[in-house]
Amino acid sequence: MDIQSTHQFLEWLTRWINQVPSKSITQVVTNPKQTAILSVDVINGFCREGPLASPRVAKIIPPIVKLLEDAWSLGIRDIILLQDTHEPEAVEFGQFPPHCVRGTSEAETVNEIKSLPFYPYMQTVAKNSIHSGINTTLDTLLEAKPELDTLIVVGDCTDLCTYQLAMHLRLQANARQLHRRVIIPIECVDTYDLSVDDAQNIGALPHPGDLLHSLFLYHMALNGIELFHIA
């Protein structure tokens, strides 16, 4: 590994993320009836309780709630909640500790979203892996509404479920010749942090949150996913 060039890239990466334009949702959305918000894994098991809960991730809840309120006021009515709802013996538990098992409080939407007056109008999609489009009803929902050409993705984790969802939406559009925008408000996504020392103590792989959050935002932008800071 070329340490010097890597260091130069990381310095550039920090400047680049800070220079991403700030916009209000009215500047991002041109037609509310053709726009959907897809929220992935904003549930108790990643924010409040259980082995994968992260206080860092929980900090995205307020900006997501504000975005949802602003979107609803603007006239956006398509809001999809994609959420881990694992089988009790999920194969994924070979890679991650058991989490968000169906029927448990970990698999429930956070209260801040459930308390929104328009929560009953949101659609919930259960998933059994970090990929929102494999063995779920997501594609069927989107195919039933071909007018949705602007998809705003929020949630966690930037380098895991959020990345898989946004890339699925972007690459699917590319493959099918669909003129679709996939957009991420940076303040509404994040990932967990696990230091080298803490990882070694528990026998896990380290997970530098700031680095992976930044790198995966960059990689999504590299693939045509739009980023913006919330004004």
Tab-separated table of C-alpha atoms in Angstrom, residues 13-23 28 56-57 59-61 63-64 67 152-156 158 162 183-191 210 213-214 216-218 220-221 225-231:
chain	number	residue	atom	x	y	z
A	13	LEU	CA	-11.948	12.919	0.756
A	14	THR	CA	-12.495	15.029	3.865
A	15	ARG	CA	-12.524	18.238	1.829
A	16	TRP	CA	-14.805	16.694	-0.802
A	17	ILE	CA	-17.477	15.617	1.690
A	18	ASN	CA	-17.436	19.028	3.343
A	19	GLN	CA	-17.928	20.653	-0.069
A	20	VAL	CA	-20.986	18.602	-1.031
A	21	PRO	CA	-23.749	21.188	-1.623
A	22	SER	CA	-26.304	21.978	1.072
A	23	LYS	CA	-29.906	21.901	-0.114
A	28	VAL	CA	-33.924	18.390	-4.262
A	56	ARG	CA	-23.660	6.997	16.799
A	57	VAL	CA	-26.310	5.530	14.516
A	59	LYS	CA	-28.054	10.308	16.141
A	60	ILE	CA	-29.515	10.081	12.631
A	61	ILE	CA	-33.035	9.670	14.020
A	63	PRO	CA	-32.713	14.505	11.018
A	64	ILE	CA	-34.611	11.592	9.473
A	67	LEU	CA	-36.882	15.018	6.659
A	152	ILE	CA	-34.282	9.316	-1.402
A	153	VAL	CA	-32.434	6.797	0.785
A	154	VAL	CA	-31.878	7.257	4.532
A	155	GLY	CA	-30.800	4.965	7.351
A	156	ASP	CA	-28.001	2.694	8.451
A	158	THR	CA	-23.668	3.653	5.346
A	162	THR	CA	-27.703	1.707	3.143
A	183	ILE	CA	-30.289	10.526	-3.553
A	184	ILE	CA	-28.743	10.428	-0.078
A	185	PRO	CA	-28.962	13.252	2.485
A	186	ILE	CA	-25.637	12.845	4.297
A	187	GLU	CA	-26.977	13.780	7.743
A	188	CYS	CA	-29.546	10.983	7.483
A	189	VAL	CA	-27.075	8.098	7.153
A	190	ASP	CA	-24.258	6.801	9.326
A	191	THR	CA	-22.450	3.677	10.478
A	210	ASP	CA	-15.624	7.920	10.132
A	213	HIS	CA	-18.827	6.288	6.297
A	214	SER	CA	-16.760	8.612	4.110
A	216	PHE	CA	-18.847	4.464	1.067
A	217	LEU	CA	-20.402	7.877	0.471
A	218	TYR	CA	-17.618	8.433	-2.053
A	220	MET	CA	-21.924	5.713	-4.028
A	221	ALA	CA	-21.231	9.120	-5.581
A	225	ILE	CA	-25.841	8.422	-6.512
A	226	GLU	CA	-26.510	12.049	-5.585
A	227	LEU	CA	-25.414	13.387	-2.201
A	228	PHE	CA	-26.432	16.553	-0.394
A	229	HIS	CA	-26.112	18.120	3.024
A	230	ILE	CA	-29.409	19.172	4.546
A	231	ALA	CA	-29.654	22.959	4.526
